PDB file of C-alpha atoms in Angstrom:
ATOM      1  CA  GLY X   1     -13.153  38.197 -30.562  1.00  0.00           C
ATOM      2  CA  ASN X   2     -15.277  35.203 -30.825  1.00  0.00           C
ATOM      3  CA  SER X   3     -17.588  34.946 -34.032  1.00  0.00           C
ATOM      4  CA  VAL X   4     -19.797  32.659 -35.918  1.00  0.00           C
ATOM      5  CA  THR X   5     -20.310  32.735 -39.833  1.00  0.00           C
ATOM      6  CA  GLN X   6     -22.788  31.144 -41.608  1.00  0.00           C
ATOM      7  CA  MET X   7     -24.132  30.533 -44.950  1.00  0.00           C
ATOM      8  CA  GLU X   8     -26.548  33.073 -46.185  1.00  0.00           C
ATOM      9  CA  GLY X   9     -29.554  32.248 -47.374  1.00  0.00           C
ATOM     10  CA  PRO X  10     -32.628  31.857 -48.181  1.00  0.00           C
ATOM     11  CA  VAL X  11     -32.210  27.986 -49.156  1.00  0.00           C
ATOM     12  CA  THR X  12     -34.587  26.265 -51.163  1.00  0.00           C
ATOM     13  CA  LEU X  13     -34.891  22.600 -51.810  1.00  0.00           C
ATOM     14  CA  SER X  14     -37.432  20.240 -52.856  1.00  0.00           C
ATOM     15  CA  GLU X  15     -38.654  17.574 -50.506  1.00  0.00           C
ATOM     16  CA  GLU X  16     -36.619  14.993 -49.721  1.00  0.00           C
ATOM     17  CA  ALA X  17     -33.513  16.735 -51.305  1.00  0.00           C
ATOM     18  CA  PHE X  18     -30.276  16.665 -48.897  1.00  0.00           C
ATOM     19  CA  LEU X  19     -29.232  19.513 -46.930  1.00  0.00           C
ATOM     20  CA  THR X  20     -25.887  21.414 -45.735  1.00  0.00           C
ATOM     21  CA  ILE X  21     -26.042  24.547 -44.202  1.00  0.00           C
ATOM     22  CA  ASN X  22     -22.618  25.583 -43.267  1.00  0.00           C
ATOM     23  CA  CYS X  23     -21.370  27.285 -40.112  1.00  0.00           C
ATOM     24  CA  THR X  24     -17.889  28.163 -39.031  1.00  0.00           C
ATOM     25  CA  TYR X  25     -16.574  29.825 -35.972  1.00  0.00           C
ATOM     26  CA  THR X  26     -13.653  31.912 -34.460  1.00  0.00           C
ATOM     27  CA  ALA X  27     -12.969  30.971 -30.928  1.00  0.00           C
ATOM     28  CA  THR X  28     -10.760  31.053 -28.186  1.00  0.00           C
ATOM     29  CA  GLY X  29     -10.649  27.889 -25.951  1.00  0.00           C
ATOM     30  CA  TYR X  30     -13.061  25.214 -26.239  1.00  0.00           C
ATOM     31  CA  PRO X  31     -16.468  26.558 -27.201  1.00  0.00           C
ATOM     32  CA  SER X  32     -19.855  24.502 -27.087  1.00  0.00           C
ATOM     33  CA  LEU X  33     -21.415  24.975 -30.449  1.00  0.00           C
ATOM     34  CA  PHE X  34     -25.213  24.487 -31.231  1.00  0.00           C
ATOM     35  CA  TRP X  35     -28.095  24.646 -33.744  1.00  0.00           C
ATOM     36  CA  TYR X  36     -31.003  26.185 -32.867  1.00  0.00           C
ATOM     37  CA  VAL X  37     -34.021  26.555 -35.388  1.00  0.00           C
ATOM     38  CA  GLN X  38     -36.846  29.388 -35.514  1.00  0.00           C
ATOM     39  CA  TYR X  39     -39.963  28.061 -37.056  1.00  0.00           C
ATOM     40  CA  PRO X  40     -42.812  30.726 -38.954  1.00  0.00           C
ATOM     41  CA  GLY X  41     -43.940  33.286 -35.867  1.00  0.00           C
ATOM     42  CA  GLU X  42     -42.274  30.845 -33.121  1.00  0.00           C
ATOM     43  CA  GLY X  43     -39.354  31.820 -30.761  1.00  0.00           C
ATOM     44  CA  LEU X  44     -35.966  29.967 -31.280  1.00  0.00           C
ATOM     45  CA  GLN X  45     -35.687  26.029 -29.758  1.00  0.00           C
ATOM     46  CA  LEU X  46     -32.624  24.107 -29.383  1.00  0.00           C
ATOM     47  CA  LEU X  47     -32.132  21.589 -32.169  1.00  0.00           C
ATOM     48  CA  LEU X  48     -28.823  20.119 -31.385  1.00  0.00           C
ATOM     49  CA  LYS X  49     -25.494  20.698 -29.576  1.00  0.00           C
ATOM     50  CA  ALA X  50     -21.947  19.347 -29.257  1.00  0.00           C
ATOM     51  CA  THR X  51     -19.633  20.532 -26.393  1.00  0.00           C
ATOM     52  CA  LYS X  52     -16.307  18.945 -27.463  1.00  0.00           C
ATOM     53  CA  ALA X  53     -14.008  18.370 -30.481  1.00  0.00           C
ATOM     54  CA  ASP X  54     -15.443  15.389 -32.604  1.00  0.00           C
ATOM     55  CA  ASP X  55     -18.681  15.070 -31.072  1.00  0.00           C
ATOM     56  CA  LYS X  56     -21.918  14.954 -33.325  1.00  0.00           C
ATOM     57  CA  GLY X  57     -24.996  16.310 -32.290  1.00  0.00           C
ATOM     58  CA  SER X  58     -28.103  14.763 -33.777  1.00  0.00           C
ATOM     59  CA  ASN X  59     -31.920  15.219 -33.630  1.00  0.00           C
ATOM     60  CA  LYS X  60     -35.166  15.081 -35.815  1.00  0.00           C
ATOM     61  CA  GLY X  61     -32.649  13.763 -38.797  1.00  0.00           C
ATOM     62  CA  PHE X  62     -30.324  16.563 -38.172  1.00  0.00           C
ATOM     63  CA  GLU X  63     -26.734  16.088 -37.639  1.00  0.00           C
ATOM     64  CA  ALA X  64     -23.600  18.375 -37.098  1.00  0.00           C
ATOM     65  CA  THR X  65     -19.874  17.278 -36.164  1.00  0.00           C
ATOM     66  CA  TYR X  66     -17.699  19.496 -33.794  1.00  0.00           C
ATOM     67  CA  ARG X  67     -14.502  20.095 -36.235  1.00  0.00           C
ATOM     68  CA  LYS X  68     -12.240  21.492 -34.497  1.00  0.00           C
ATOM     69  CA  GLU X  69      -9.505  21.365 -37.439  1.00  0.00           C
ATOM     70  CA  THR X  70     -11.536  23.297 -39.553  1.00  0.00           C
ATOM     71  CA  THR X  71     -13.337  25.579 -36.887  1.00  0.00           C
ATOM     72  CA  SER X  72     -16.999  24.109 -38.420  1.00  0.00           C
ATOM     73  CA  PHE X  73     -20.206  22.937 -37.379  1.00  0.00           C
ATOM     74  CA  HIS X  74     -22.148  22.467 -40.590  1.00  0.00           C
ATOM     75  CA  LEU X  75     -25.562  21.393 -40.461  1.00  0.00           C
ATOM     76  CA  GLU X  76     -26.742  18.184 -42.681  1.00  0.00           C
ATOM     77  CA  LYS X  77     -30.183  16.313 -43.215  1.00  0.00           C
ATOM     78  CA  GLY X  78     -30.482  13.430 -45.483  1.00  0.00           C
ATOM     79  CA  SER X  79     -33.748  14.238 -46.512  1.00  0.00           C
ATOM     80  CA  VAL X  80     -35.791  17.470 -45.986  1.00  0.00           C
ATOM     81  CA  GLN X  81     -39.871  17.932 -45.315  1.00  0.00           C
ATOM     82  CA  VAL X  82     -41.770  20.907 -46.071  1.00  0.00           C
ATOM     83  CA  SER X  83     -42.122  20.882 -42.288  1.00  0.00           C
ATOM     84  CA  ASP X  84     -38.243  22.054 -42.060  1.00  0.00           C
ATOM     85  CA  SER X  85     -38.647  24.861 -43.446  1.00  0.00           C
ATOM     86  CA  ALA X  86     -37.176  27.521 -40.565  1.00  0.00           C
ATOM     87  CA  VAL X  87     -34.656  29.898 -39.817  1.00  0.00           C
ATOM     88  CA  TYR X  88     -31.453  27.895 -38.533  1.00  0.00           C
ATOM     89  CA  PHE X  89     -29.311  29.709 -36.182  1.00  0.00           C
ATOM     90  CA  CYS X  90     -25.480  28.535 -35.457  1.00  0.00           C
ATOM     91  CA  ALA X  91     -24.100  29.615 -32.345  1.00  0.00           C
ATOM     92  CA  LEU X  92     -21.471  29.061 -30.003  1.00  0.00           C
ATOM     93  CA  SER X  93     -20.841  29.525 -25.885  1.00  0.00           C
ATOM     94  CA  GLU X  94     -17.713  30.694 -24.746  1.00  0.00           C
ATOM     95  CA  ALA X  95     -15.080  28.124 -23.042  1.00  0.00           C
ATOM     96  CA  GLY X  96     -16.114  29.514 -19.241  1.00  0.00           C
ATOM     97  CA  ASN X  97     -19.303  31.260 -20.025  1.00  0.00           C
ATOM     98  CA  ASN X  98     -21.846  28.734 -21.203  1.00  0.00           C
ATOM     99  CA  ARG X  99     -24.569  31.623 -20.721  1.00  0.00           C
ATOM    100  CA  LYS X 100     -23.128  34.044 -23.344  1.00  0.00           C
ATOM    101  CA  LEU X 101     -24.172  33.263 -26.638  1.00  0.00           C
ATOM    102  CA  ILE X 102     -22.613  34.342 -30.055  1.00  0.00           C
ATOM    103  CA  TRP X 103     -24.872  33.782 -32.910  1.00  0.00           C
ATOM    104  CA  GLY X 104     -24.702  33.736 -36.576  1.00  0.00           C
ATOM    105  CA  LEU X 105     -26.925  35.455 -38.683  1.00  0.00           C
ATOM    106  CA  GLY X 106     -29.565  32.711 -39.355  1.00  0.00           C
ATOM    107  CA  THR X 107     -30.006  30.732 -42.816  1.00  0.00           C
ATOM    108  CA  SER X 108     -33.605  30.510 -43.746  1.00  0.00           C
ATOM    109  CA  LEU X 109     -34.571  27.382 -45.296  1.00  0.00           C
ATOM    110  CA  ALA X 110     -37.816  26.670 -47.464  1.00  0.00           C
ATOM    111  CA  VAL X 111     -38.704  23.170 -48.323  1.00  0.00           C
ATOM    112  CA  ASN X 112     -41.278  23.153 -51.537  1.00  0.00           C
ATOM    113  CA  PRO X 113     -43.713  19.887 -52.256  1.00  0.00           C
TER     114      PRO X 113
ATOM    115  CA  GLU I   1     -46.620  22.865 -19.734  1.00  0.00           C
ATOM    116  CA  ALA I   2     -42.787  24.183 -18.981  1.00  0.00           C
ATOM    117  CA  GLN I   3     -42.807  27.358 -21.197  1.00  0.00           C
ATOM    118  CA  VAL I   4     -41.489  30.933 -21.359  1.00  0.00           C
ATOM    119  CA  THR I   5     -44.312  33.732 -21.762  1.00  0.00           C
ATOM    120  CA  GLN I   6     -44.065  37.109 -23.140  1.00  0.00           C
ATOM    121  CA  ASN I   7     -46.907  40.143 -23.267  1.00  0.00           C
ATOM    122  CA  PRO I   8     -47.590  41.274 -25.632  1.00  0.00           C
ATOM    123  CA  ARG I   9     -46.702  39.651 -28.462  1.00  0.00           C
ATOM    124  CA  TYR I  10     -47.285  42.682 -30.772  1.00  0.00           C
ATOM    125  CA  LEU I  11     -46.964  46.089 -29.945  1.00  0.00           C
ATOM    126  CA  ILE I  12     -47.100  49.541 -32.036  1.00  0.00           C
ATOM    127  CA  THR I  13     -46.391  52.818 -29.771  1.00  0.00           C
ATOM    128  CA  VAL I  14     -44.918  56.390 -30.166  1.00  0.00           C
ATOM    129  CA  THR I  15     -41.677  57.816 -29.385  1.00  0.00           C
ATOM    130  CA  GLY I  16     -41.238  58.678 -25.890  1.00  0.00           C
ATOM    131  CA  LYS I  17     -43.919  56.554 -24.507  1.00  0.00           C
ATOM    132  CA  LYS I  18     -42.705  54.828 -21.696  1.00  0.00           C
ATOM    133  CA  LEU I  19     -43.547  50.522 -22.358  1.00  0.00           C
ATOM    134  CA  THR I  20     -42.782  47.107 -20.559  1.00  0.00           C
ATOM    135  CA  VAL I  21     -42.617  43.715 -21.852  1.00  0.00           C
ATOM    136  CA  THR I  22     -43.175  41.173 -19.774  1.00  0.00           C
ATOM    137  CA  CYS I  23     -41.504  38.017 -19.621  1.00  0.00           C
ATOM    138  CA  SER I  24     -42.243  35.098 -17.340  1.00  0.00           C
ATOM    139  CA  GLN I  25     -40.817  31.235 -16.942  1.00  0.00           C
ATOM    140  CA  ASN I  26     -42.782  28.363 -14.906  1.00  0.00           C
ATOM    141  CA  MET I  27     -39.306  26.367 -15.142  1.00  0.00           C
ATOM    142  CA  ASN I  28     -37.274  27.647 -11.891  1.00  0.00           C
ATOM    143  CA  HIS I  29     -34.877  28.667 -13.895  1.00  0.00           C
ATOM    144  CA  GLU I  30     -32.397  31.189 -12.342  1.00  0.00           C
ATOM    145  CA  TYR I  31     -30.909  32.681 -15.714  1.00  0.00           C
ATOM    146  CA  MET I  32     -33.038  34.983 -17.768  1.00  0.00           C
ATOM    147  CA  SER I  33     -31.708  37.118 -20.729  1.00  0.00           C
ATOM    148  CA  TRP I  34     -33.439  39.355 -23.062  1.00  0.00           C
ATOM    149  CA  TYR I  35     -32.106  39.453 -27.362  1.00  0.00           C
ATOM    150  CA  ARG I  36     -33.264  41.727 -30.237  1.00  0.00           C
ATOM    151  CA  GLN I  37     -33.483  40.417 -33.207  1.00  0.00           C
ATOM    152  CA  ASP I  38     -32.976  42.425 -36.558  1.00  0.00           C
ATOM    153  CA  PRO I  39     -32.709  41.690 -40.593  1.00  0.00           C
ATOM    154  CA  GLY I  40     -29.020  41.448 -41.066  1.00  0.00           C
ATOM    155  CA  LEU I  41     -27.820  41.422 -37.218  1.00  0.00           C
ATOM    156  CA  GLY I  42     -28.877  38.226 -35.842  1.00  0.00           C
ATOM    157  CA  LEU I  43     -29.555  38.162 -32.314  1.00  0.00           C
ATOM    158  CA  ARG I  44     -28.109  40.372 -29.707  1.00  0.00           C
ATOM    159  CA  GLN I  45     -28.366  40.199 -26.424  1.00  0.00           C
ATOM    160  CA  ILE I  46     -29.677  43.237 -24.149  1.00  0.00           C
ATOM    161  CA  TYR I  47     -29.324  42.256 -20.748  1.00  0.00           C
ATOM    162  CA  TYR I  48     -29.259  39.154 -18.925  1.00  0.00           C
ATOM    163  CA  SER I  49     -29.975  37.969 -15.089  1.00  0.00           C
ATOM    164  CA  MET I  50     -28.080  35.275 -13.318  1.00  0.00           C
ATOM    165  CA  ASN I  51     -30.409  35.302 -10.505  1.00  0.00           C
ATOM    166  CA  VAL I  52     -32.928  37.413  -8.269  1.00  0.00           C
ATOM    167  CA  GLU I  53     -31.541  40.748  -7.992  1.00  0.00           C
ATOM    168  CA  VAL I  54     -28.529  40.194 -10.304  1.00  0.00           C
ATOM    169  CA  THR I  55     -28.786  41.713 -13.724  1.00  0.00           C
ATOM    170  CA  ASP I  56     -26.112  42.521 -16.293  1.00  0.00           C
ATOM    171  CA  LYS I  57     -25.589  44.254 -19.353  1.00  0.00           C
ATOM    172  CA  GLY I  58     -25.351  42.443 -22.724  1.00  0.00           C
ATOM    173  CA  ASP I  59     -24.300  43.905 -26.053  1.00  0.00           C
ATOM    174  CA  VAL I  60     -26.644  46.290 -26.719  1.00  0.00           C
ATOM    175  CA  PRO I  61     -28.248  47.585 -23.417  1.00  0.00           C
ATOM    176  CA  GLU I  62     -28.572  51.169 -24.440  1.00  0.00           C
ATOM    177  CA  GLY I  63     -32.103  52.584 -23.885  1.00  0.00           C
ATOM    178  CA  TYR I  64     -33.530  49.704 -22.045  1.00  0.00           C
ATOM    179  CA  LYS I  65     -33.878  48.760 -18.412  1.00  0.00           C
ATOM    180  CA  VAL I  66     -34.753  45.335 -16.510  1.00  0.00           C
ATOM    181  CA  SER I  67     -35.402  44.085 -13.153  1.00  0.00           C
ATOM    182  CA  ARG I  68     -35.420  41.117 -11.603  1.00  0.00           C
ATOM    183  CA  LYS I  69     -37.505  40.937  -8.486  1.00  0.00           C
ATOM    184  CA  GLU I  70     -38.834  37.554  -8.376  1.00  0.00           C
ATOM    185  CA  LYS I  71     -37.339  34.587 -10.162  1.00  0.00           C
ATOM    186  CA  ARG I  72     -39.698  33.924 -12.630  1.00  0.00           C
ATOM    187  CA  ASN I  73     -40.336  37.505 -14.056  1.00  0.00           C
ATOM    188  CA  PHE I  74     -37.881  39.634 -16.052  1.00  0.00           C
ATOM    189  CA  PRO I  75     -39.542  42.585 -17.468  1.00  0.00           C
ATOM    190  CA  LEU I  76     -37.909  44.658 -20.312  1.00  0.00           C
ATOM    191  CA  ILE I  77     -38.444  48.608 -19.813  1.00  0.00           C
ATOM    192  CA  LEU I  78     -38.270  51.284 -22.225  1.00  0.00           C
ATOM    193  CA  GLU I  79     -38.200  54.469 -20.659  1.00  0.00           C
ATOM    194  CA  SER I  80     -38.382  56.515 -23.641  1.00  0.00           C
ATOM    195  CA  PRO I  81     -38.496  54.297 -26.711  1.00  0.00           C
ATOM    196  CA  SER I  82     -37.117  55.610 -29.976  1.00  0.00           C
ATOM    197  CA  PRO I  83     -37.607  54.340 -33.479  1.00  0.00           C
ATOM    198  CA  ASN I  84     -34.467  52.478 -33.423  1.00  0.00           C
ATOM    199  CA  GLN I  85     -35.871  50.042 -31.159  1.00  0.00           C
ATOM    200  CA  THR I  86     -38.251  48.655 -33.343  1.00  0.00           C
ATOM    201  CA  SER I  87     -37.439  45.036 -33.368  1.00  0.00           C
ATOM    202  CA  LEU I  88     -38.483  41.773 -32.652  1.00  0.00           C
ATOM    203  CA  TYR I  89     -37.527  40.924 -28.788  1.00  0.00           C
ATOM    204  CA  PHE I  90     -37.149  37.026 -27.369  1.00  0.00           C
ATOM    205  CA  CYS I  91     -36.938  36.517 -23.727  1.00  0.00           C
ATOM    206  CA  ALA I  92     -35.240  33.401 -22.862  1.00  0.00           C
ATOM    207  CA  SER I  93     -34.330  31.372 -19.735  1.00  0.00           C
ATOM    208  CA  SER I  94     -31.830  28.114 -18.393  1.00  0.00           C
ATOM    209  CA  LEU I  95     -31.021  26.854 -15.454  1.00  0.00           C
ATOM    210  CA  ARG I  96     -27.556  27.890 -13.569  1.00  0.00           C
ATOM    211  CA  SER I  97     -25.274  25.065 -14.223  1.00  0.00           C
ATOM    212  CA  GLY I  98     -22.542  23.591 -11.714  1.00  0.00           C
ATOM    213  CA  GLY I  99     -19.508  24.866 -11.079  1.00  0.00           C
ATOM    214  CA  GLY I 100     -15.999  24.245 -12.864  1.00  0.00           C
ATOM    215  CA  ALA I 101     -13.801  25.716 -15.515  1.00  0.00           C
ATOM    216  CA  ILE I 102     -16.127  24.810 -18.304  1.00  0.00           C
ATOM    217  CA  SER I 103     -19.741  24.003 -17.028  1.00  0.00           C
ATOM    218  CA  SER I 104     -22.098  21.827 -19.136  1.00  0.00           C
ATOM    219  CA  TYR I 105     -24.547  24.075 -21.049  1.00  0.00           C
ATOM    220  CA  ASN I 106     -27.932  24.423 -20.198  1.00  0.00           C
ATOM    221  CA  GLU I 107     -30.478  25.012 -22.737  1.00  0.00           C
ATOM    222  CA  GLN I 108     -32.007  28.180 -23.232  1.00  0.00           C
ATOM    223  CA  PHE I 109     -35.478  28.112 -23.668  1.00  0.00           C
ATOM    224  CA  PHE I 110     -37.063  31.184 -25.688  1.00  0.00           C
ATOM    225  CA  GLY I 111     -40.575  32.810 -25.337  1.00  0.00           C
ATOM    226  CA  PRO I 112     -42.408  33.053 -28.703  1.00  0.00           C
ATOM    227  CA  GLY I 113     -41.170  37.116 -29.383  1.00  0.00           C
ATOM    228  CA  THR I 114     -42.619  40.551 -29.159  1.00  0.00           C
ATOM    229  CA  ARG I 115     -42.610  42.229 -32.356  1.00  0.00           C
ATOM    230  CA  LEU I 116     -42.654  46.161 -31.397  1.00  0.00           C
ATOM    231  CA  THR I 117     -42.835  49.056 -33.458  1.00  0.00           C
ATOM    232  CA  VAL I 118     -41.964  52.482 -32.323  1.00  0.00           C
ATOM    233  CA  LEU I 119     -43.212  55.402 -34.429  1.00  0.00           C
TER     234      LEU I 119
END
């Protein structure tokens, strides 16, 4: 079946460091891919998305490129801030079923001043 | 303000005592869903609803019920809670996309979560 695997955390970085959170997926067809973010004590928010191969999603300085050849959707940010401390979830929606999301387990990020 | 609200935010209860967690959205969304979040297991879908009076099971529906009598509300009911239902629960909603083999995705909006402890 379809699945999402993302790197285990926690990830701890200093402010202004480069961030990469790896995400790979297994899916049939052409799923859409997403990154959601969960700030402490809050619900999840959509951070960015990509709906077809080679699409790049971007938001708030974060980027991720849909790589079909490597089945990956890695999240990157060039310079993290303390306010980026959160849990990040990679997810996919199955082709033809755009409301069922398959979730990764989440990666906790802590950014120190 | 467009939002999904859940109540209560925190609840401690005892085994077997029926409870309801309410969920309400003010965005006129057709689609609503309940998830539970557990350490090491991520988010798992409990039930979802495509529209009023249309509900279906997600991946972990056992021990839960839902209803969708109005478009804005989607309560989660635990008839006889057990300790293994201790979890963080999230409600989510989204627009229902248009037709076609591969429809454009509509962002899911999440509530703030309900932390439930069953003793």
